[in-house]
Amino acid sequence: MAPLEQVTPSKAAIRLTHLLDVAFDESSRFPVDVPSIATAVGSQFKLDDEITVVEAANLENFEGGLFRLEPGRWAMLYNEQLKSPGRVRFTQAHELGHFLVHRLLQDEFHCSQAEVAGYEAQRKAMEAEADEFASTLLMPVKQFKASLAGQAIDLDMLSTASKKFGVSLTSAALRWIRSTEDSAVLVLSSDGFMNWSVSSDRALKNGAYFKTRGRVVAVPDGTLTADQEKASCRLGERLPLKMWFENAHPDAVVREMKLHCDNYGYTLSLLHLGNGDKVWAPRDWNNGP
Ligand SMILES: [Zn+2]
């Protein structure tokens, strides 16, 4: 086997996906049972290491972790009191990603969402890689695209997909926005301000993105998301694209969908733009993001 430093997150996930596609029929293929894969993967891939313990550990500020117990033996821990089974599954898959991609670099991985912002650069990259592995393993591109094929995207479809794959709606929406050829923007906001935003490749090329890192960005007035009276609109409403992006053509229209999650106190919004609608400020037309 190639040295593990060369194993990329998506390669590791795709290799496992091929094995699972063969081992399971369609009715039992999803959601992926991460703990049983975790304990089998060491011998399956003929690694020098294996995960021998997969256990819940409900500690404060702890989502999950991976720890070397002794040479060749590792333990995967996860917090089962996370808000949803989908979050628990994603955390387990994230730790499996650390095992397959990063275990030669460190003996311990402590993972919690709250700390991600404070990690140094290398640690941030490892966390992003473990997330990429988890997303690819739990929602393989072929089956994920097939589950959404043939219709214009909406939050109902993404919600149905999230149940099939056993992940949170946010994870399914992120998987879609990172793999679609459509122009679309995903925004997570609370109390009228954006927590983060992710744009599809095409939306980025058309200037449709929000820079939220380290900044306070308000949800624009007049948008569906800003309307406190409406908790949810899964299928979407059409409104002038200018409401979201001031430099849009006056005739351009965006389909805006939103879902307010009381449990979490945030609103997930999906903006579906026309593929040809560019929203660069006039002076930025020839510049990239
Ligand atoms: Zn991690």
mmCIF file of C-alpha atoms and ligand atoms in Angstrom:
data_model
loop_
_atom_site.group_PDB
_atom_site.id
_atom_site.type_symbol
_atom_site.label_atom_id
_atom_site.label_comp_id
_atom_site.label_asym_id
_atom_site.label_seq_id
_atom_site.Cartn_x
_atom_site.Cartn_y
_atom_site.Cartn_z
ATOM 1 C CA MET A 1 0.000 0.000 0.000
ATOM 2 C CA ALA A 2 1.174 3.538 -0.734
ATOM 3 C CA PRO A 3 2.463 5.582 2.217
ATOM 4 C CA LEU A 4 -0.517 7.015 4.013
ATOM 5 C CA GLU A 5 0.600 10.615 3.686
ATOM 6 C CA GLN A 6 -0.384 10.238 0.048
ATOM 7 C CA VAL A 7 -3.910 9.029 0.776
ATOM 8 C CA THR A 8 -6.283 11.863 0.049
ATOM 9 C CA PRO A 9 -9.613 12.081 1.885
ATOM 10 C CA SER A 10 -11.665 11.568 -1.257
ATOM 11 C CA LYS A 11 -9.527 8.613 -2.439
ATOM 12 C CA ALA A 12 -9.885 6.903 0.923
ATOM 13 C CA ALA A 13 -13.659 7.471 0.912
ATOM 14 C CA ILE A 14 -14.077 6.314 -2.696
ATOM 15 C CA ARG A 15 -12.093 3.138 -2.008
ATOM 16 C CA LEU A 16 -14.428 2.306 0.880
ATOM 17 C CA THR A 17 -17.458 3.269 -1.205
ATOM 18 C CA HIS A 18 -16.540 0.684 -3.861
ATOM 19 C CA LEU A 19 -16.327 -2.037 -1.207
ATOM 20 C CA LEU A 20 -19.673 -1.015 0.306
ATOM 21 C CA ASP A 21 -21.371 -0.842 -3.104
ATOM 22 C CA VAL A 22 -20.432 -4.491 -3.615
ATOM 23 C CA ALA A 23 -21.204 -5.654 -0.073
ATOM 24 C CA PHE A 24 -24.694 -4.125 0.305
ATOM 25 C CA ASP A 25 -27.793 -4.207 -1.854
ATOM 26 C CA GLU A 26 -29.684 -1.014 -2.495
ATOM 27 C CA SER A 27 -32.210 -1.423 0.312
ATOM 28 C CA SER A 28 -29.573 -1.682 3.037
ATOM 29 C CA ARG A 29 -26.802 0.471 1.536
ATOM 30 C CA PHE A 30 -27.743 3.692 3.421
ATOM 31 C CA PRO A 31 -27.339 5.159 5.927
ATOM 32 C CA VAL A 32 -23.745 4.001 6.213
ATOM 33 C CA ASP A 33 -23.060 2.100 9.453
ATOM 34 C CA VAL A 34 -19.818 3.829 10.425
ATOM 35 C CA PRO A 35 -18.916 1.921 13.652
ATOM 36 C CA SER A 36 -18.951 -1.479 11.947
ATOM 37 C CA ILE A 37 -16.816 -0.166 9.077
ATOM 38 C CA ALA A 38 -14.423 1.452 11.554
ATOM 39 C CA THR A 39 -13.700 -1.812 13.342
ATOM 40 C CA ALA A 40 -13.319 -3.774 10.079
ATOM 41 C CA VAL A 41 -11.287 -1.343 7.989
ATOM 42 C CA GLY A 42 -7.868 -2.119 9.499
ATOM 43 C CA SER A 43 -7.897 -5.771 8.466
ATOM 44 C CA GLN A 44 -9.857 -5.089 5.274
ATOM 45 C CA PHE A 45 -7.168 -2.686 4.033
ATOM 46 C CA LYS A 46 -4.339 -4.752 5.618
ATOM 47 C CA LEU A 47 -3.156 -1.796 7.676
ATOM 48 C CA ASP A 48 -0.719 -2.039 10.568
ATOM 49 C CA ASP A 49 -3.312 -0.276 12.704
ATOM 50 C CA GLU A 50 -6.917 -1.016 13.602
ATOM 51 C CA ILE A 51 -9.744 0.607 15.514
ATOM 52 C CA THR A 52 -10.575 -1.778 18.334
ATOM 53 C CA VAL A 53 -12.884 0.426 20.400
ATOM 54 C CA VAL A 54 -15.856 2.538 19.248
ATOM 55 C CA GLU A 55 -17.583 4.095 22.233
ATOM 56 C CA ALA A 56 -19.788 6.986 23.294
ATOM 57 C CA ALA A 57 -18.161 9.588 25.556
ATOM 58 C CA ASN A 58 -20.509 12.404 26.458
ATOM 59 C CA LEU A 59 -18.103 15.107 27.535
ATOM 60 C CA GLU A 60 -18.756 18.827 27.407
ATOM 61 C CA ASN A 61 -17.440 20.634 24.303
ATOM 62 C CA PHE A 62 -16.524 17.306 22.755
ATOM 63 C CA GLU A 63 -17.936 16.042 19.481
ATOM 64 C CA GLY A 64 -15.587 13.161 18.903
ATOM 65 C CA GLY A 65 -12.013 11.968 19.007
ATOM 66 C CA LEU A 66 -9.550 9.348 17.889
ATOM 67 C CA PHE A 67 -6.870 8.079 20.246
ATOM 68 C CA ARG A 68 -4.006 5.623 19.930
ATOM 69 C CA LEU A 69 -4.321 3.160 22.822
ATOM 70 C CA GLU A 70 -1.098 1.261 22.123
ATOM 71 C CA PRO A 71 0.906 0.490 18.996
ATOM 72 C CA GLY A 72 -1.528 -0.653 16.314
ATOM 73 C CA ARG A 73 -4.701 -0.161 18.379
ATOM 74 C CA TRP A 74 -6.950 2.878 18.302
ATOM 75 C CA ALA A 75 -10.181 4.020 19.973
ATOM 76 C CA MET A 76 -12.891 6.120 18.341
ATOM 77 C CA LEU A 77 -15.005 8.141 20.756
ATOM 78 C CA TYR A 78 -18.064 10.217 19.959
ATOM 79 C CA ASN A 79 -20.588 12.295 21.834
ATOM 80 C CA GLU A 80 -23.992 10.627 21.421
ATOM 81 C CA GLN A 81 -25.748 13.608 22.986
ATOM 82 C CA LEU A 82 -25.236 15.700 19.861
ATOM 83 C CA LYS A 83 -28.481 17.172 18.663
ATOM 84 C CA SER A 84 -29.297 14.587 16.011
ATOM 85 C CA PRO A 85 -28.354 11.047 14.897
ATOM 86 C CA GLY A 86 -27.114 12.623 11.659
ATOM 87 C CA ARG A 87 -24.587 14.725 13.576
ATOM 88 C CA VAL A 88 -23.383 11.645 15.482
ATOM 89 C CA ARG A 89 -22.953 9.692 12.234
ATOM 90 C CA PHE A 90 -21.057 12.564 10.605
ATOM 91 C CA THR A 91 -18.759 12.826 13.646
ATOM 92 C CA GLN A 92 -18.007 9.097 13.532
ATOM 93 C CA ALA A 93 -17.220 9.328 9.825
ATOM 94 C CA HIS A 94 -15.026 12.394 10.489
ATOM 95 C CA GLU A 95 -12.994 10.395 13.057
ATOM 96 C CA LEU A 96 -12.705 7.501 10.608
ATOM 97 C CA GLY A 97 -11.294 10.054 8.157
ATOM 98 C CA HIS A 98 -8.607 11.015 10.694
ATOM 99 C CA PHE A 99 -7.776 7.317 11.119
ATOM 100 C CA LEU A 100 -7.381 6.622 7.403
ATOM 101 C CA VAL A 101 -5.750 9.887 6.348
ATOM 102 C CA HIS A 102 -3.931 11.339 9.371
ATOM 103 C CA ARG A 103 -3.084 8.594 11.882
ATOM 104 C CA LEU A 104 0.637 8.612 11.061
ATOM 105 C CA LEU A 105 0.810 12.331 11.848
ATOM 106 C CA GLN A 106 -0.662 12.338 15.363
ATOM 107 C CA ASP A 107 -1.612 9.962 18.165
ATOM 108 C CA GLU A 108 -4.621 11.951 19.338
ATOM 109 C CA PHE A 109 -7.400 13.880 17.666
ATOM 110 C CA HIS A 110 -9.844 15.906 19.771
ATOM 111 C CA CYS A 111 -12.640 17.345 17.670
ATOM 112 C CA SER A 112 -15.213 19.956 18.583
ATOM 113 C CA GLN A 113 -16.960 22.413 16.325
ATOM 114 C CA ALA A 114 -16.503 25.363 18.635
ATOM 115 C CA GLU A 115 -12.736 25.085 18.549
ATOM 116 C CA VAL A 116 -12.329 24.929 14.806
ATOM 117 C CA ALA A 117 -12.027 28.693 14.465
ATOM 118 C CA GLY A 118 -9.065 28.729 16.831
ATOM 119 C CA TYR A 119 -7.049 25.945 15.232
ATOM 120 C CA GLU A 120 -3.764 26.747 13.590
ATOM 121 C CA ALA A 121 -3.542 26.333 9.811
ATOM 122 C CA GLN A 122 -2.390 22.705 9.643
ATOM 123 C CA ARG A 123 -5.011 21.615 12.145
ATOM 124 C CA LYS A 124 -7.720 23.469 10.202
ATOM 125 C CA ALA A 125 -6.675 21.700 7.028
ATOM 126 C CA MET A 126 -6.877 18.318 8.764
ATOM 127 C CA GLU A 127 -10.342 19.098 10.112
ATOM 128 C CA ALA A 128 -11.518 20.131 6.644
ATOM 129 C CA GLU A 129 -10.044 16.923 5.182
ATOM 130 C CA ALA A 130 -11.812 14.760 7.774
ATOM 131 C CA ASP A 131 -15.084 16.559 6.938
ATOM 132 C CA GLU A 132 -14.497 15.994 3.227
ATOM 133 C CA PHE A 133 -13.925 12.293 3.881
ATOM 134 C CA ALA A 134 -17.122 12.065 5.967
ATOM 135 C CA SER A 135 -19.215 13.856 3.370
ATOM 136 C CA THR A 136 -17.913 11.624 0.546
ATOM 137 C CA LEU A 137 -18.318 8.393 2.514
ATOM 138 C CA LEU A 138 -21.850 9.119 3.780
ATOM 139 C CA MET A 139 -23.136 10.669 0.519
ATOM 140 C CA PRO A 140 -21.221 9.093 -2.398
ATOM 141 C CA VAL A 141 -21.478 11.329 -5.427
ATOM 142 C CA LYS A 142 -23.195 8.779 -7.693
ATOM 143 C CA GLN A 143 -26.016 7.903 -5.284
ATOM 144 C CA PHE A 144 -26.295 11.478 -4.009
ATOM 145 C CA LYS A 145 -26.775 12.927 -7.485
ATOM 146 C CA ALA A 146 -29.211 10.136 -8.402
ATOM 147 C CA SER A 147 -31.355 10.940 -5.362
ATOM 148 C CA LEU A 148 -31.804 14.535 -6.576
ATOM 149 C CA ALA A 149 -31.922 13.990 -10.309
ATOM 150 C CA GLY A 150 -34.463 15.416 -12.666
ATOM 151 C CA GLN A 151 -35.927 18.308 -10.710
ATOM 152 C CA ALA A 152 -34.997 21.849 -9.747
ATOM 153 C CA ILE A 153 -33.468 21.775 -6.290
ATOM 154 C CA ASP A 154 -35.477 22.700 -3.193
ATOM 155 C CA LEU A 155 -35.157 22.188 0.553
ATOM 156 C CA ASP A 156 -37.811 19.447 0.532
ATOM 157 C CA MET A 157 -35.680 17.346 -1.802
ATOM 158 C CA LEU A 158 -32.568 18.006 0.243
ATOM 159 C CA SER A 159 -34.481 17.079 3.391
ATOM 160 C CA THR A 160 -35.579 13.775 1.821
ATOM 161 C CA ALA A 161 -31.974 13.110 0.745
ATOM 162 C CA SER A 162 -30.696 13.917 4.256
ATOM 163 C CA LYS A 163 -33.028 11.237 5.677
ATOM 164 C CA LYS A 164 -31.951 8.651 3.106
ATOM 165 C CA PHE A 165 -28.261 9.207 3.850
ATOM 166 C CA GLY A 166 -28.782 9.716 7.591
ATOM 167 C CA VAL A 167 -27.152 13.137 7.792
ATOM 168 C CA SER A 168 -28.314 16.607 8.829
ATOM 169 C CA LEU A 169 -30.061 18.850 6.309
ATOM 170 C CA THR A 170 -27.076 21.190 6.512
ATOM 171 C CA SER A 171 -24.647 18.384 5.575
ATOM 172 C CA ALA A 172 -26.821 17.385 2.612
ATOM 173 C CA ALA A 173 -27.143 21.010 1.481
ATOM 174 C CA LEU A 174 -23.359 21.509 1.711
ATOM 175 C CA ARG A 175 -22.797 18.320 -0.290
ATOM 176 C CA TRP A 176 -25.153 19.627 -2.969
ATOM 177 C CA ILE A 177 -23.745 23.149 -3.180
ATOM 178 C CA ARG A 178 -20.175 21.806 -3.521
ATOM 179 C CA SER A 179 -21.104 19.382 -6.305
ATOM 180 C CA THR A 180 -23.729 21.229 -8.364
ATOM 181 C CA GLU A 181 -23.216 22.955 -11.682
ATOM 182 C CA ASP A 182 -26.058 25.362 -10.850
ATOM 183 C CA SER A 183 -25.483 28.869 -9.554
ATOM 184 C CA ALA A 184 -26.550 28.760 -5.904
ATOM 185 C CA VAL A 185 -25.636 30.165 -2.507
ATOM 186 C CA LEU A 186 -26.232 28.578 0.891
ATOM 187 C CA VAL A 187 -26.486 30.885 3.913
ATOM 188 C CA LEU A 188 -26.735 29.955 7.586
ATOM 189 C CA SER A 189 -27.908 32.867 9.701
ATOM 190 C CA SER A 190 -29.152 33.594 13.188
ATOM 191 C CA ASP A 191 -30.864 36.731 14.488
ATOM 192 C CA GLY A 192 -30.551 38.394 11.095
ATOM 193 C CA PHE A 193 -26.791 37.932 10.687
ATOM 194 C CA MET A 194 -24.882 35.396 8.612
ATOM 195 C CA ASN A 195 -22.903 32.736 10.480
ATOM 196 C CA TRP A 196 -21.433 31.451 7.231
ATOM 197 C CA SER A 197 -22.161 31.215 3.531
ATOM 198 C CA VAL A 198 -20.983 28.815 0.812
ATOM 199 C CA SER A 199 -21.376 29.408 -2.938
ATOM 200 C CA SER A 200 -21.336 26.869 -5.758
ATOM 201 C CA ASP A 201 -18.465 27.131 -8.261
ATOM 202 C CA ARG A 202 -20.681 28.817 -10.823
ATOM 203 C CA ALA A 203 -22.047 31.310 -8.298
ATOM 204 C CA LEU A 204 -18.461 32.214 -7.330
ATOM 205 C CA LYS A 205 -17.593 32.840 -10.974
ATOM 206 C CA ASN A 206 -20.641 35.086 -11.269
ATOM 207 C CA GLY A 207 -19.708 37.114 -8.197
ATOM 208 C CA ALA A 208 -22.504 35.692 -6.015
ATOM 209 C CA TYR A 209 -20.875 35.162 -2.633
ATOM 210 C CA PHE A 210 -20.698 36.703 0.817
ATOM 211 C CA LYS A 211 -17.456 37.213 2.691
ATOM 212 C CA THR A 212 -18.485 36.219 6.198
ATOM 213 C CA ARG A 213 -15.188 35.134 7.720
ATOM 214 C CA GLY A 214 -14.221 37.584 10.431
ATOM 215 C CA ARG A 215 -16.981 39.993 9.391
ATOM 216 C CA VAL A 216 -20.465 40.900 10.490
ATOM 217 C CA VAL A 217 -22.775 40.548 7.499
ATOM 218 C CA ALA A 218 -26.481 41.288 7.909
ATOM 219 C CA VAL A 219 -29.164 39.414 5.990
ATOM 220 C CA PRO A 220 -30.541 42.040 3.534
ATOM 221 C CA ASP A 221 -33.885 43.625 4.436
ATOM 222 C CA GLY A 222 -36.815 42.625 2.258
ATOM 223 C CA THR A 223 -35.581 39.089 1.634
ATOM 224 C CA LEU A 224 -37.561 36.021 2.655
ATOM 225 C CA THR A 225 -34.854 35.143 5.164
ATOM 226 C CA ALA A 226 -35.230 38.519 6.872
ATOM 227 C CA ASP A 227 -39.016 38.046 7.159
ATOM 228 C CA GLN A 228 -39.550 36.938 10.768
ATOM 229 C CA GLU A 229 -43.242 36.195 10.112
ATOM 230 C CA LYS A 230 -42.390 33.307 7.806
ATOM 231 C CA ALA A 231 -40.633 30.443 9.552
ATOM 232 C CA SER A 232 -40.101 28.292 6.495
ATOM 233 C CA CYS A 233 -40.495 28.193 2.753
ATOM 234 C CA ARG A 234 -39.025 24.923 1.543
ATOM 235 C CA LEU A 235 -40.012 25.212 -2.111
ATOM 236 C CA GLY A 236 -38.993 28.816 -2.507
ATOM 237 C CA GLU A 237 -40.311 32.205 -3.532
ATOM 238 C CA ARG A 238 -39.113 34.204 -6.488
ATOM 239 C CA LEU A 239 -37.885 37.703 -5.817
ATOM 240 C CA PRO A 240 -35.646 40.241 -7.504
ATOM 241 C CA LEU A 241 -32.010 39.147 -7.342
ATOM 242 C CA LYS A 242 -31.181 42.746 -6.449
ATOM 243 C CA MET A 243 -32.640 42.150 -2.994
ATOM 244 C CA TRP A 244 -29.635 39.928 -2.251
ATOM 245 C CA PHE A 245 -27.031 41.344 -4.634
ATOM 246 C CA GLU A 246 -27.295 45.053 -5.351
ATOM 247 C CA ASN A 247 -25.377 44.873 -8.629
ATOM 248 C CA ALA A 248 -27.687 42.290 -10.198
ATOM 249 C CA HIS A 249 -29.613 43.169 -13.355
ATOM 250 C CA PRO A 250 -32.974 44.754 -12.421
ATOM 251 C CA ASP A 251 -34.880 41.979 -14.225
ATOM 252 C CA ALA A 252 -32.937 39.081 -12.729
ATOM 253 C CA VAL A 253 -34.839 36.834 -10.351
ATOM 254 C CA VAL A 254 -33.657 34.538 -7.555
ATOM 255 C CA ARG A 255 -35.571 31.651 -6.029
ATOM 256 C CA GLU A 256 -35.082 31.865 -2.279
ATOM 257 C CA MET A 257 -35.845 28.965 0.061
ATOM 258 C CA LYS A 258 -35.527 28.945 3.809
ATOM 259 C CA LEU A 259 -35.992 26.713 6.791
ATOM 260 C CA HIS A 260 -35.937 27.962 10.360
ATOM 261 C CA CYS A 261 -34.730 25.403 12.885
ATOM 262 C CA ASP A 262 -36.117 26.189 16.339
ATOM 263 C CA ASN A 263 -33.935 23.576 18.039
ATOM 264 C CA TYR A 264 -30.770 25.198 16.795
ATOM 265 C CA GLY A 265 -31.974 28.793 16.581
ATOM 266 C CA TYR A 266 -30.702 29.292 13.055
ATOM 267 C CA THR A 267 -32.128 29.715 9.583
ATOM 268 C CA LEU A 268 -30.793 27.832 6.572
ATOM 269 C CA SER A 269 -31.391 29.668 3.286
ATOM 270 C CA LEU A 270 -30.772 28.464 -0.240
ATOM 271 C CA LEU A 271 -30.591 30.987 -3.084
ATOM 272 C CA HIS A 272 -30.999 29.531 -6.551
ATOM 273 C CA LEU A 273 -29.815 31.963 -9.232
ATOM 274 C CA GLY A 274 -30.016 31.906 -12.995
ATOM 275 C CA ASN A 275 -26.799 30.421 -14.375
ATOM 276 C CA GLY A 276 -26.095 33.506 -16.486
ATOM 277 C CA ASP A 277 -26.819 36.098 -13.808
ATOM 278 C CA LYS A 278 -23.652 37.965 -12.885
ATOM 279 C CA VAL A 279 -23.694 40.209 -9.849
ATOM 280 C CA TRP A 280 -20.205 41.732 -9.817
ATOM 281 C CA ALA A 281 -19.895 45.383 -8.940
ATOM 282 C CA PRO A 282 -19.135 47.194 -12.229
ATOM 283 C CA ARG A 283 -15.450 47.731 -11.391
ATOM 284 C CA ASP A 284 -15.042 44.033 -10.471
ATOM 285 C CA TRP A 285 -16.328 42.561 -13.709
ATOM 286 C CA ASN A 286 -12.932 41.327 -14.761
ATOM 287 C CA ASN A 287 -11.733 40.272 -11.334
ATOM 288 C CA GLY A 288 -12.336 36.990 -9.577
ATOM 289 C CA PRO A 289 -13.410 36.567 -5.993
HETATM 290 ZN ZN ZN B 1 -11.363 16.253 13.672
#
